[in-house]
Backbone as JSON Lines, residues from 0, in Angstrom:
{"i":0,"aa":"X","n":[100.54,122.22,159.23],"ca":[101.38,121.13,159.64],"c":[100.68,120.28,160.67]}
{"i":1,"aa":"X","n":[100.09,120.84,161.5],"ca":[99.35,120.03,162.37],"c":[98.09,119.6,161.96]}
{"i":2,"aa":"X","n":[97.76,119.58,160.95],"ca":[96.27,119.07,160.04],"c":[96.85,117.93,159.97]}
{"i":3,"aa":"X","n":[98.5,117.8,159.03],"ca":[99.25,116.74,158.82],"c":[99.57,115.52,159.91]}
{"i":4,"aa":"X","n":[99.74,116.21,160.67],"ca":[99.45,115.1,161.78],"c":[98.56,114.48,162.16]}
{"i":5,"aa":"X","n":[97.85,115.01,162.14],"ca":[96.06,115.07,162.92],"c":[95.89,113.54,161.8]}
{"i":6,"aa":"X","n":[96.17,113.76,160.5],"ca":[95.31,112.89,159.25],"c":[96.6,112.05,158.87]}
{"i":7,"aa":"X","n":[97.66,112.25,159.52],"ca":[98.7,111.07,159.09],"c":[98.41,110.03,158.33]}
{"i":8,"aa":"X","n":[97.45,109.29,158.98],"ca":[96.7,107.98,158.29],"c":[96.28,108.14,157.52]}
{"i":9,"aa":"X","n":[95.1,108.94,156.93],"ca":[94.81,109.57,155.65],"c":[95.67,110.13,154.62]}
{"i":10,"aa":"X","n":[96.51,110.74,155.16],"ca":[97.64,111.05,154.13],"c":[98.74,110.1,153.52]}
{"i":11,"aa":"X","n":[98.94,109.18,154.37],"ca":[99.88,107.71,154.1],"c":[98.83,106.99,153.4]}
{"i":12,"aa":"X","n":[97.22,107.02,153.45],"ca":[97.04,106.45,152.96],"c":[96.57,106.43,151.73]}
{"i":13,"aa":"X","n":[96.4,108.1,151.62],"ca":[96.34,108.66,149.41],"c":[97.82,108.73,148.88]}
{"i":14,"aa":"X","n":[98.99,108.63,149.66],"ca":[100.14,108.13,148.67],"c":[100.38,107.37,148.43]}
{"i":15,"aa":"X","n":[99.95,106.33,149.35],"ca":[99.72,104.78,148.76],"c":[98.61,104.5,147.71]}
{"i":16,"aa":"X","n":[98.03,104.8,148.09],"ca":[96.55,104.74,146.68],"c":[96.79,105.24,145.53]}
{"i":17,"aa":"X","n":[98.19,106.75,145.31],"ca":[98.88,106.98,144.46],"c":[99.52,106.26,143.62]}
{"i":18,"aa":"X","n":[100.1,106.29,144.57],"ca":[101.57,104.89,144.21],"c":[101.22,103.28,143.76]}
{"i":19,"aa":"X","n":[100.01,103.19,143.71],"ca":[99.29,102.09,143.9],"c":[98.44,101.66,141.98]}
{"i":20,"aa":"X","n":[97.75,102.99,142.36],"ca":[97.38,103.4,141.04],"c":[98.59,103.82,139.58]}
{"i":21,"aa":"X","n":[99.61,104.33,140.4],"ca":[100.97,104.61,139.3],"c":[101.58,103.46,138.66]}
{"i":22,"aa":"X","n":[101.37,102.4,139.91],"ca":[102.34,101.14,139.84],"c":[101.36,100.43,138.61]}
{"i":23,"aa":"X","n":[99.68,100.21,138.57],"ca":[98.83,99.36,137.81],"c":[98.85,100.16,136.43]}
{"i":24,"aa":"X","n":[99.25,101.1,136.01],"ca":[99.31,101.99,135.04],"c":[100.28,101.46,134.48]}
{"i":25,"aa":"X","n":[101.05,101.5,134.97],"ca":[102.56,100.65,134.45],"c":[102.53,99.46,133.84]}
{"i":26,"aa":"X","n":[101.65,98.53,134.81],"ca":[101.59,97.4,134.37],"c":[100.82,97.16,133.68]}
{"i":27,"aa":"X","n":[99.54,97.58,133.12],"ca":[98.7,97.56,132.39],"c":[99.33,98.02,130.55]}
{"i":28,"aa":"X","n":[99.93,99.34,131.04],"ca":[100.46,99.97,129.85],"c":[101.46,98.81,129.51]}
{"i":29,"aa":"X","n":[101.95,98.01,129.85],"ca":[103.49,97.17,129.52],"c":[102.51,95.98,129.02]}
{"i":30,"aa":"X","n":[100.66,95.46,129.7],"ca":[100.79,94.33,129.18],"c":[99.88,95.21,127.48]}
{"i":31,"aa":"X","n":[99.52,96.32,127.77],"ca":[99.22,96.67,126.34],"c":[100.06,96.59,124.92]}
{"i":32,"aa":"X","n":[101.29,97.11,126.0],"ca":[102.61,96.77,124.64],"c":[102.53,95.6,124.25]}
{"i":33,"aa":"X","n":[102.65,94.5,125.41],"ca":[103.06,93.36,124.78],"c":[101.78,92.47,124.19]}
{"i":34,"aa":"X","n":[100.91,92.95,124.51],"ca":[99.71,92.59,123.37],"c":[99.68,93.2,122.64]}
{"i":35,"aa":"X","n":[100.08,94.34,122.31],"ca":[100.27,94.49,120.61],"c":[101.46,93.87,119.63]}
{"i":36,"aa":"X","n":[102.5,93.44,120.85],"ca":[103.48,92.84,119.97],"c":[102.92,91.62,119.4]}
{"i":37,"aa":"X","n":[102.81,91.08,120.23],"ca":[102.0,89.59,120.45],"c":[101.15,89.3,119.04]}
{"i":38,"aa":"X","n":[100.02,90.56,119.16],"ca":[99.42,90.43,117.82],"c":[100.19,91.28,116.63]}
{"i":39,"aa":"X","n":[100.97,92.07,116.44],"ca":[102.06,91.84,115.1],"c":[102.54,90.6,115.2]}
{"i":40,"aa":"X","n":[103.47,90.17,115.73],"ca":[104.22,88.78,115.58],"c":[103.39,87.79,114.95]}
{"i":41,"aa":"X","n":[102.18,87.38,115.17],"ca":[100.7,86.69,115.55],"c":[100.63,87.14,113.95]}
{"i":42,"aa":"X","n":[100.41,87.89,113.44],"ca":[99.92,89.01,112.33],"c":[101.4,88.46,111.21]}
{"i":43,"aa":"X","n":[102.72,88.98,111.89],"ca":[103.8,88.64,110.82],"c":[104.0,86.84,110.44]}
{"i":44,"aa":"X","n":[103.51,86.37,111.75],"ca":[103.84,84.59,111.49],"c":[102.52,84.15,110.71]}
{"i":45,"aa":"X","n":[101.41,84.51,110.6],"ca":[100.24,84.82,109.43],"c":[100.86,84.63,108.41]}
{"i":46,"aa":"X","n":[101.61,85.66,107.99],"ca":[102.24,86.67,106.69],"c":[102.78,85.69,105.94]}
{"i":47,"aa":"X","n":[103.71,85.37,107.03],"ca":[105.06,84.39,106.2],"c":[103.98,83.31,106.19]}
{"i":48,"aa":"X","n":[103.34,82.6,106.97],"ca":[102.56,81.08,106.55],"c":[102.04,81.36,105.27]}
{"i":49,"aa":"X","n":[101.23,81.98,105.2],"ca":[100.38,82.5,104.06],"c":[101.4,82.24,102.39]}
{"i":50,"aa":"X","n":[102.66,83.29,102.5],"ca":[103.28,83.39,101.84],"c":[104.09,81.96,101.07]}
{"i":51,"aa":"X","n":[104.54,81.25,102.64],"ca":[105.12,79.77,102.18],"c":[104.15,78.55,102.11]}
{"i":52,"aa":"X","n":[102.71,78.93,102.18],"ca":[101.84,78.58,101.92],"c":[101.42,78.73,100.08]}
{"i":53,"aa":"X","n":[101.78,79.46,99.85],"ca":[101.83,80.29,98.31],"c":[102.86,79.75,97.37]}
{"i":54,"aa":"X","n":[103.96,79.61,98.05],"ca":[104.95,79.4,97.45],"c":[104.89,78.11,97.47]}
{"i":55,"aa":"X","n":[104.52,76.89,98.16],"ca":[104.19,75.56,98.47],"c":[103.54,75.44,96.91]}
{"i":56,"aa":"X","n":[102.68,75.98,97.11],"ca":[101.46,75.58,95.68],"c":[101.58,75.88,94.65]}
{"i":57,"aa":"X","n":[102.64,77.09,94.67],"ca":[103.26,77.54,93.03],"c":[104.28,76.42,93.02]}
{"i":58,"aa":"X","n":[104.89,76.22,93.57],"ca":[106.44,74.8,93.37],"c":[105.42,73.41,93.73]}
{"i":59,"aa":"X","n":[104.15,72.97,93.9],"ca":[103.43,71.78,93.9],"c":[102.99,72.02,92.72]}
{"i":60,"aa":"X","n":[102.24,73.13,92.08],"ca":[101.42,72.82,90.77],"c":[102.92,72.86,89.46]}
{"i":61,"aa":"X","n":[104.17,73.76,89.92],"ca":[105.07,72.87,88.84],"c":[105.47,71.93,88.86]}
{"i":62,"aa":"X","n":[105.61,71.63,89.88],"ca":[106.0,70.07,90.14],"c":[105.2,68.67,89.76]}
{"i":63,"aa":"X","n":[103.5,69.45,89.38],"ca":[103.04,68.36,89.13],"c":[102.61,68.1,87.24]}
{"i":64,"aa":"X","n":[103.43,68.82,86.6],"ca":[103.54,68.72,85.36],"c":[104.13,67.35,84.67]}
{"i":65,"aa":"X","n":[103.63,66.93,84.39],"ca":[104.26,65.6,83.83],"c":[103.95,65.53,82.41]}
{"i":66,"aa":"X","n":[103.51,65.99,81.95],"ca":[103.33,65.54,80.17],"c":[104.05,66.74,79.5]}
{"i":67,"aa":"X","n":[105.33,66.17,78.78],"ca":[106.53,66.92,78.03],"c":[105.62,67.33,77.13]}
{"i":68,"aa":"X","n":[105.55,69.17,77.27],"ca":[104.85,70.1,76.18],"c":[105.94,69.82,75.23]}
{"i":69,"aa":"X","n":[107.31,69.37,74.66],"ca":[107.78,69.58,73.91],"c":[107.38,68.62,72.6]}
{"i":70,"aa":"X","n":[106.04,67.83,72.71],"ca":[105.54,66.77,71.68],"c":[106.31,65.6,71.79]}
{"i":71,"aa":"X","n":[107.08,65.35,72.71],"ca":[107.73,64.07,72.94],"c":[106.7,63.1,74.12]}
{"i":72,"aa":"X","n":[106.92,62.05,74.14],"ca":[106.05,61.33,75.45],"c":[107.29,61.07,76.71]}
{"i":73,"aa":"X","n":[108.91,61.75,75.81],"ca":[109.77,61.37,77.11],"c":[109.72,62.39,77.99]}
{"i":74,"aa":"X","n":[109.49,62.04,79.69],"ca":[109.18,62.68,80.89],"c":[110.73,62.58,81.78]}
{"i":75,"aa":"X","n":[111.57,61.42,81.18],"ca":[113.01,61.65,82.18],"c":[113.7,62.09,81.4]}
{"i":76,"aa":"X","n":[114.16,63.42,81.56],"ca":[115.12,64.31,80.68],"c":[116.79,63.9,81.07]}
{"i":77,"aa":"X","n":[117.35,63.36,80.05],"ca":[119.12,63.83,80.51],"c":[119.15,65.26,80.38]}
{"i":78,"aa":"X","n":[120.28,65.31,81.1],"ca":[120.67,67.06,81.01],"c":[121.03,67.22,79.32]}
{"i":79,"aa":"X","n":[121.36,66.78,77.97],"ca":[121.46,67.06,77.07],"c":[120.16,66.91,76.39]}
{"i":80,"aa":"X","n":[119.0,66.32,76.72],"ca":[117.53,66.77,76.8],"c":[117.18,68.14,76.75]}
{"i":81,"aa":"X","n":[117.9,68.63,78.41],"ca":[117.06,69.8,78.41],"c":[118.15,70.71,78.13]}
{"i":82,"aa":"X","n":[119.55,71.06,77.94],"ca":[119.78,71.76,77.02],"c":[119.51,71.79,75.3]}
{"i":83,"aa":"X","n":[119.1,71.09,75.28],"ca":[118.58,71.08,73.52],"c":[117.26,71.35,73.58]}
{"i":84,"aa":"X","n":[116.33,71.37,74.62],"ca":[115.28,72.23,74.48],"c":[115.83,73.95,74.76]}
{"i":85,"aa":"X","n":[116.35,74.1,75.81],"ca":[116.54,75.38,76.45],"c":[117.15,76.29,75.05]}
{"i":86,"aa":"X","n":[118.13,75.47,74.44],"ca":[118.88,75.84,73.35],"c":[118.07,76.18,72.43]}
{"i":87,"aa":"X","n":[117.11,75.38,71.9],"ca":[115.86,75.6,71.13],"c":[115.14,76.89,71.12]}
{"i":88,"aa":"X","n":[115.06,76.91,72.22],"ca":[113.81,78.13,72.64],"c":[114.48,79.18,72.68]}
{"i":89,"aa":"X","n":[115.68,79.16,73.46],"ca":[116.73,80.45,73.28],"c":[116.62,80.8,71.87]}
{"i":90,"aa":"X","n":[116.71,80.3,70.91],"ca":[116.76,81.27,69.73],"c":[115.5,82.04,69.21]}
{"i":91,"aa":"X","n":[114.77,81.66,69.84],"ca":[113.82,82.84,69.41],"c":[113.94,84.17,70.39]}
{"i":92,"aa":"X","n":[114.84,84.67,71.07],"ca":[114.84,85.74,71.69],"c":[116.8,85.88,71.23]}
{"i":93,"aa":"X","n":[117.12,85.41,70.62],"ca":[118.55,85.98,70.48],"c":[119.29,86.15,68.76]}
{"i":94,"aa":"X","n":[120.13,86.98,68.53],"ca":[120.67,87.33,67.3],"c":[121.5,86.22,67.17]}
{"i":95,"aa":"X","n":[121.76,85.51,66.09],"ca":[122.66,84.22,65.77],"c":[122.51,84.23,64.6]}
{"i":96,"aa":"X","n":[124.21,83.59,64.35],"ca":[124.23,83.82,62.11],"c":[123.72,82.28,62.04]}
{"i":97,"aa":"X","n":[123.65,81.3,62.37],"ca":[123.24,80.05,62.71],"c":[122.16,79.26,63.89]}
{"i":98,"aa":"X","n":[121.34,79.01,63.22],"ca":[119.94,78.49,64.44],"c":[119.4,77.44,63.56]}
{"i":99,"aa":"X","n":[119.63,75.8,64.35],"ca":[119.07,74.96,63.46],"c":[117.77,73.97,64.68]}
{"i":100,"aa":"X","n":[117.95,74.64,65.76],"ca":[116.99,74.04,66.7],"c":[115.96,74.95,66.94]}
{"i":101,"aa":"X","n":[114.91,74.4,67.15],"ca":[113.69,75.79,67.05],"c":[112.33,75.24,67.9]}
{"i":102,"aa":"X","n":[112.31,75.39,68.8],"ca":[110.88,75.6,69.73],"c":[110.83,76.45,70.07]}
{"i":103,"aa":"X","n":[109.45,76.49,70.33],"ca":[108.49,78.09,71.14],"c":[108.71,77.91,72.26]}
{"i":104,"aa":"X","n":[109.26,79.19,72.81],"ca":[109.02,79.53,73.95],"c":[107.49,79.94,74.99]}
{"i":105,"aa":"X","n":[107.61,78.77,75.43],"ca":[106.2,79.26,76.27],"c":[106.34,78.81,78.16]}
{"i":106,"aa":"X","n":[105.09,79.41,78.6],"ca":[105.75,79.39,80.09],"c":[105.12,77.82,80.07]}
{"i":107,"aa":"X","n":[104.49,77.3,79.53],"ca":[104.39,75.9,80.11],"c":[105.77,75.05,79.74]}
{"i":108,"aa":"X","n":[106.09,75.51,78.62],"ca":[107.49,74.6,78.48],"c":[108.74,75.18,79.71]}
{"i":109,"aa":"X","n":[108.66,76.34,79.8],"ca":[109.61,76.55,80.9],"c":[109.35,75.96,82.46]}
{"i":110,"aa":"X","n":[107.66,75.96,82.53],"ca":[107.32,75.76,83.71],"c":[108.16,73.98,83.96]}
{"i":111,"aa":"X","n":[107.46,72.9,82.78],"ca":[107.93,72.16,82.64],"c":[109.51,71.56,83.12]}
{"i":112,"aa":"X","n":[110.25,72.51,82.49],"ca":[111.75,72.33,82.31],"c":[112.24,72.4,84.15]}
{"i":113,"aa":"X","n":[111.88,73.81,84.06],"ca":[111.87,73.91,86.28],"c":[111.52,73.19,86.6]}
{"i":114,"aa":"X","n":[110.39,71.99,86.49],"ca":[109.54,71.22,87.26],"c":[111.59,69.94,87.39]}
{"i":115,"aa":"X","n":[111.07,69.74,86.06],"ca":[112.06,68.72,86.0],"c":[113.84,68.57,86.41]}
{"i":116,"aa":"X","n":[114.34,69.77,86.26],"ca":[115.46,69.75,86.67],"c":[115.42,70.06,88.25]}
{"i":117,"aa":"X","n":[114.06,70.43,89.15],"ca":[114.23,70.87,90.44],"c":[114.14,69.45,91.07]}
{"i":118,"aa":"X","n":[113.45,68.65,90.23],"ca":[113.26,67.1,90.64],"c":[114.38,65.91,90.39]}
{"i":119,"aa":"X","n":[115.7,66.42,90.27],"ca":[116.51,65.59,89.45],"c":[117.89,66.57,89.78]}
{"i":120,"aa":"X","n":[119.01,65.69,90.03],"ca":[120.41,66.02,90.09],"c":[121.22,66.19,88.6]}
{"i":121,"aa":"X","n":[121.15,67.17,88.13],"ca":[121.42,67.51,86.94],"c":[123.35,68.45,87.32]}
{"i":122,"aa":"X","n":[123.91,67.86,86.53],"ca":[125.7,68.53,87.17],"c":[125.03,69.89,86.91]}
{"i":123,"aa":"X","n":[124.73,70.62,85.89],"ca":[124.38,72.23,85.71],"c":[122.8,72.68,86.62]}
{"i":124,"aa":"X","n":[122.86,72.01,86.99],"ca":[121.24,72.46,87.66],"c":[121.05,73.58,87.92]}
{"i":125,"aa":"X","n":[121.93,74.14,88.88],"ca":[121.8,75.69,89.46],"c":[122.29,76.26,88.29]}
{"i":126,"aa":"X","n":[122.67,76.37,86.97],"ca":[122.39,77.03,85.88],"c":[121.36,76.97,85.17]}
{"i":127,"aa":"X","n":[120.87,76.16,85.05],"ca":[119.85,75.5,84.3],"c":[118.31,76.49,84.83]}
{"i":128,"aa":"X","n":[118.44,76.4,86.39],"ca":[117.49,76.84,87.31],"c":[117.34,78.33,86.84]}
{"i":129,"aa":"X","n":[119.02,78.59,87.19],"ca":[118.64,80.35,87.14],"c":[118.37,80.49,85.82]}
{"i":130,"aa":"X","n":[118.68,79.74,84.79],"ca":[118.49,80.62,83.29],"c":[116.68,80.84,83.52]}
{"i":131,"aa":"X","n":[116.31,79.23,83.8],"ca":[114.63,79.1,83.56],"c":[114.22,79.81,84.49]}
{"i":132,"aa":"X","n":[114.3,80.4,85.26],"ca":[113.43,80.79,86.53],"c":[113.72,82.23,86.09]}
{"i":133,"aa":"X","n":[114.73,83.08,85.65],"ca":[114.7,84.58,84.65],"c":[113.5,84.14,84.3]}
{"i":134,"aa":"X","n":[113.58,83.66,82.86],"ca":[112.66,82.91,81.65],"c":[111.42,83.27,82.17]}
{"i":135,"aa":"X","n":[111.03,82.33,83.2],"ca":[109.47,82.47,83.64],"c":[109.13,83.25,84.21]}
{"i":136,"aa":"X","n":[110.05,84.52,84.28],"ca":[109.57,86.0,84.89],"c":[109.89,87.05,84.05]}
{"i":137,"aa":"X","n":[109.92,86.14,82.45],"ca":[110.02,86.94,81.64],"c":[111.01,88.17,81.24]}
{"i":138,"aa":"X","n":[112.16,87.87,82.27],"ca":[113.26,88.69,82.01],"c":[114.28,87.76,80.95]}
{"i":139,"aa":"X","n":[114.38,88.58,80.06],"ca":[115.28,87.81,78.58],"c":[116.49,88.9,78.02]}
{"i":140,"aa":"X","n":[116.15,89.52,79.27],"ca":[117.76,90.77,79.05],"c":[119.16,89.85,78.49]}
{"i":141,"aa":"X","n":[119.67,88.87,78.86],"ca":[120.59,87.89,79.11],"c":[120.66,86.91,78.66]}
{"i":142,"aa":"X","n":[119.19,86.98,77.65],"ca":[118.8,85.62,76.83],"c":[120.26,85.48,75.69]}
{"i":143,"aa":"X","n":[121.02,86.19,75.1],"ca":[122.36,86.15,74.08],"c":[123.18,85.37,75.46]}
{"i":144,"aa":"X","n":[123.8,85.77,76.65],"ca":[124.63,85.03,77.46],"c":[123.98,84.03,77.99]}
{"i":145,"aa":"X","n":[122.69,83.58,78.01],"ca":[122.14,82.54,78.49],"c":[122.66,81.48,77.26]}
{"i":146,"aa":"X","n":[121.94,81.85,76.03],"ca":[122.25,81.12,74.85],"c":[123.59,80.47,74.69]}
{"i":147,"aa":"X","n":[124.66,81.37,74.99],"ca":[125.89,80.88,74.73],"c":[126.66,79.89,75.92]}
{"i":148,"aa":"X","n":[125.98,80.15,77.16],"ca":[126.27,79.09,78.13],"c":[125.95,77.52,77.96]}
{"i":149,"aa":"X","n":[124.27,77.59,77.44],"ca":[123.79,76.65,76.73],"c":[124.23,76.1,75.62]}
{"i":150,"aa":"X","n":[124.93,76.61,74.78],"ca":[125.59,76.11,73.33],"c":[126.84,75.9,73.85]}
{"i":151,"aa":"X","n":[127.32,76.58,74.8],"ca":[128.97,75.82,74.85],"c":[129.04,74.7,75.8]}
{"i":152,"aa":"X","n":[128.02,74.39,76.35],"ca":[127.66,73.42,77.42],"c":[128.02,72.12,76.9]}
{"i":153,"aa":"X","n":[127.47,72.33,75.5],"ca":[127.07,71.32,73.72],"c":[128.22,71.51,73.36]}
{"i":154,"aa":"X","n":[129.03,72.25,73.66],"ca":[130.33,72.41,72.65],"c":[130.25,72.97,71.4]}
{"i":155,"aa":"X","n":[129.04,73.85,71.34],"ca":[129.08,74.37,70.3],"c":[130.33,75.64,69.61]}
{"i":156,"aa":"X","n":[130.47,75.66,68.34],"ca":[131.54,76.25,67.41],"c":[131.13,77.18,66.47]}
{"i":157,"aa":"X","n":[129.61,77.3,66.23],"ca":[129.0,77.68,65.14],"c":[127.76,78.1,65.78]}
{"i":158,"aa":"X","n":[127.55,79.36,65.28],"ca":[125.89,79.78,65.79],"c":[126.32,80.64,67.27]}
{"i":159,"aa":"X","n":[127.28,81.51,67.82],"ca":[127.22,82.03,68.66],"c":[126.54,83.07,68.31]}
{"i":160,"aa":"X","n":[125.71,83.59,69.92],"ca":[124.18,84.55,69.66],"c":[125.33,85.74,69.92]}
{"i":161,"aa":"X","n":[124.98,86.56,69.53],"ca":[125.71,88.36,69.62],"c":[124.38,89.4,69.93]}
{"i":162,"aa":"X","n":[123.28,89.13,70.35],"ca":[122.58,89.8,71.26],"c":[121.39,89.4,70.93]}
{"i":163,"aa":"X","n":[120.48,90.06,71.75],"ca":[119.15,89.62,71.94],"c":[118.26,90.9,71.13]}
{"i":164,"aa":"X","n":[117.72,89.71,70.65],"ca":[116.49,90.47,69.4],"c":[115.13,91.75,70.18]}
{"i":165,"aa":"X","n":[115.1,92.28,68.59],"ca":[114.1,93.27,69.13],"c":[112.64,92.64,69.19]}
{"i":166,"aa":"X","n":[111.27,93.28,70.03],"ca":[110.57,91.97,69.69],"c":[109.69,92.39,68.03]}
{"i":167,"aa":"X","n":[110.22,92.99,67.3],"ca":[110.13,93.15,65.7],"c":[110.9,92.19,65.26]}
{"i":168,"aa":"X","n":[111.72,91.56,65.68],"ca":[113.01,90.76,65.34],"c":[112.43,89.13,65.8]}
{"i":169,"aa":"X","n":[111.66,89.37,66.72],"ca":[111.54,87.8,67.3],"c":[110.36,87.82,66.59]}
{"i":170,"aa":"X","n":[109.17,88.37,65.94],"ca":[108.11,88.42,65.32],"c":[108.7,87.82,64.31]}
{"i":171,"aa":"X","n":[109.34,88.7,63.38],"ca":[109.78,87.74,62.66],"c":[110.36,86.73,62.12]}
{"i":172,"aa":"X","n":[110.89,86.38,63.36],"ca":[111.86,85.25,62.9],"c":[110.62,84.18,63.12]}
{"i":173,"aa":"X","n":[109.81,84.16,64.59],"ca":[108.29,83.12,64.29],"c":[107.64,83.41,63.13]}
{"i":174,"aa":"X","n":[107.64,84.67,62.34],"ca":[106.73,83.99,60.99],"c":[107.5,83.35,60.09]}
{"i":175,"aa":"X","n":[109.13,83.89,59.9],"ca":[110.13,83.0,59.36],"c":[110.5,81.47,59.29]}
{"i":176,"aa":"X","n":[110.27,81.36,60.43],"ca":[110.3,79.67,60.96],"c":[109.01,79.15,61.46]}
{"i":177,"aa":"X","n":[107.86,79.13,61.66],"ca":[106.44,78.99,61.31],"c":[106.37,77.27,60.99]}
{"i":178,"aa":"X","n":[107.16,77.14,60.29],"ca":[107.09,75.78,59.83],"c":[107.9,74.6,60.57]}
{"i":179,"aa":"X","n":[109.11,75.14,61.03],"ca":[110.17,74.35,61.71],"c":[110.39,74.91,63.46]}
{"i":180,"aa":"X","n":[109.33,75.58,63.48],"ca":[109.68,75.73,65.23],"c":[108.14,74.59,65.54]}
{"i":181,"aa":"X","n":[108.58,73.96,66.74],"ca":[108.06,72.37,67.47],"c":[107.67,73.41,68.37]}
């Protein structure tokens, strides 16, 4: 106890040098955290640029489609335009006792069709969108209820689809129609 006295000063002054050193630990460790947040965040705002950077150039290169793959030179579609294409193409992926419209389905014609109705106030648009935007991701589960949205759009009476073909079924119906699909 009396050493303790004797070195008072010395001893006040390694708990301060303690306490000193405890306190920069702290702060060091807290700015480590927040430089690692810093660089995730830094890292996630990357991510997303990158991404809507991506997505910019996939919706610029459809957007910059202008020559109607459907063999027409017309580029301003009415909405009964592009349901009579959509209608078209629908039948090669759906069962129907009646099909008198017939184009190939391909992703440039779909790409096309998205380009154009995303560029244009169409009353069905957000149908139009979701049918084509399935389409160009190649999901055709829905292609029979797509079809029939599209034909009753037309008012159609005749030719309702009752499901979607096998692709043995869509093979043949393109060598079947070979001649009359545009």
């Amino acid at each position: 106890m009396s050493w303790m006295k004797e070195h008072k000063l010395i001893v006040t002054s390694m708990i301060v040098f303690a306490l000193c050193i405890g306190v920069l630990g702290v702060i060091l460790v807290d700015m480590i955290d927040k430089k690692a947040v810093s660089s995730s965040e830094t890292v996630a705002k990357e991510d997303n640029t990158i991404a809507a950077s991506q997505q910019n150039t996939t919706k610029t290169e459809t957007n910059n489609i202008t020559e109607n793959p459907f063999g027409s030179n017309k580029t301003n579609l009415s909405e009964e335009d592009i349901l009579n294409y959509m209608h078209g193409m629908s039948h090669q992926k759906v069962v129907a006792e009646e099909k008198w419209l017939h184009y190939e389905m391909t992703n440039e014609r779909i790409q096309f069709l998205i380009s154009v109705v995303e560029n244009d106030n169409y009353k069905n648009g957000e149908l139009l969108l979701d049918i084509l935007q399935r389409w160009a991701e190649g999901d055709f589960q829905r292609a029979d209820k797509d079809h029939n949205k599209i034909w009753s759009l037309q008012g159609g009476n005749v030719g309702e689809a009752t499901g979607v073909m096998t692709p043995e079924q869509e093979q043949q119906y393109l060598e079947e129609n070979k001649g009359s699909i545009q």
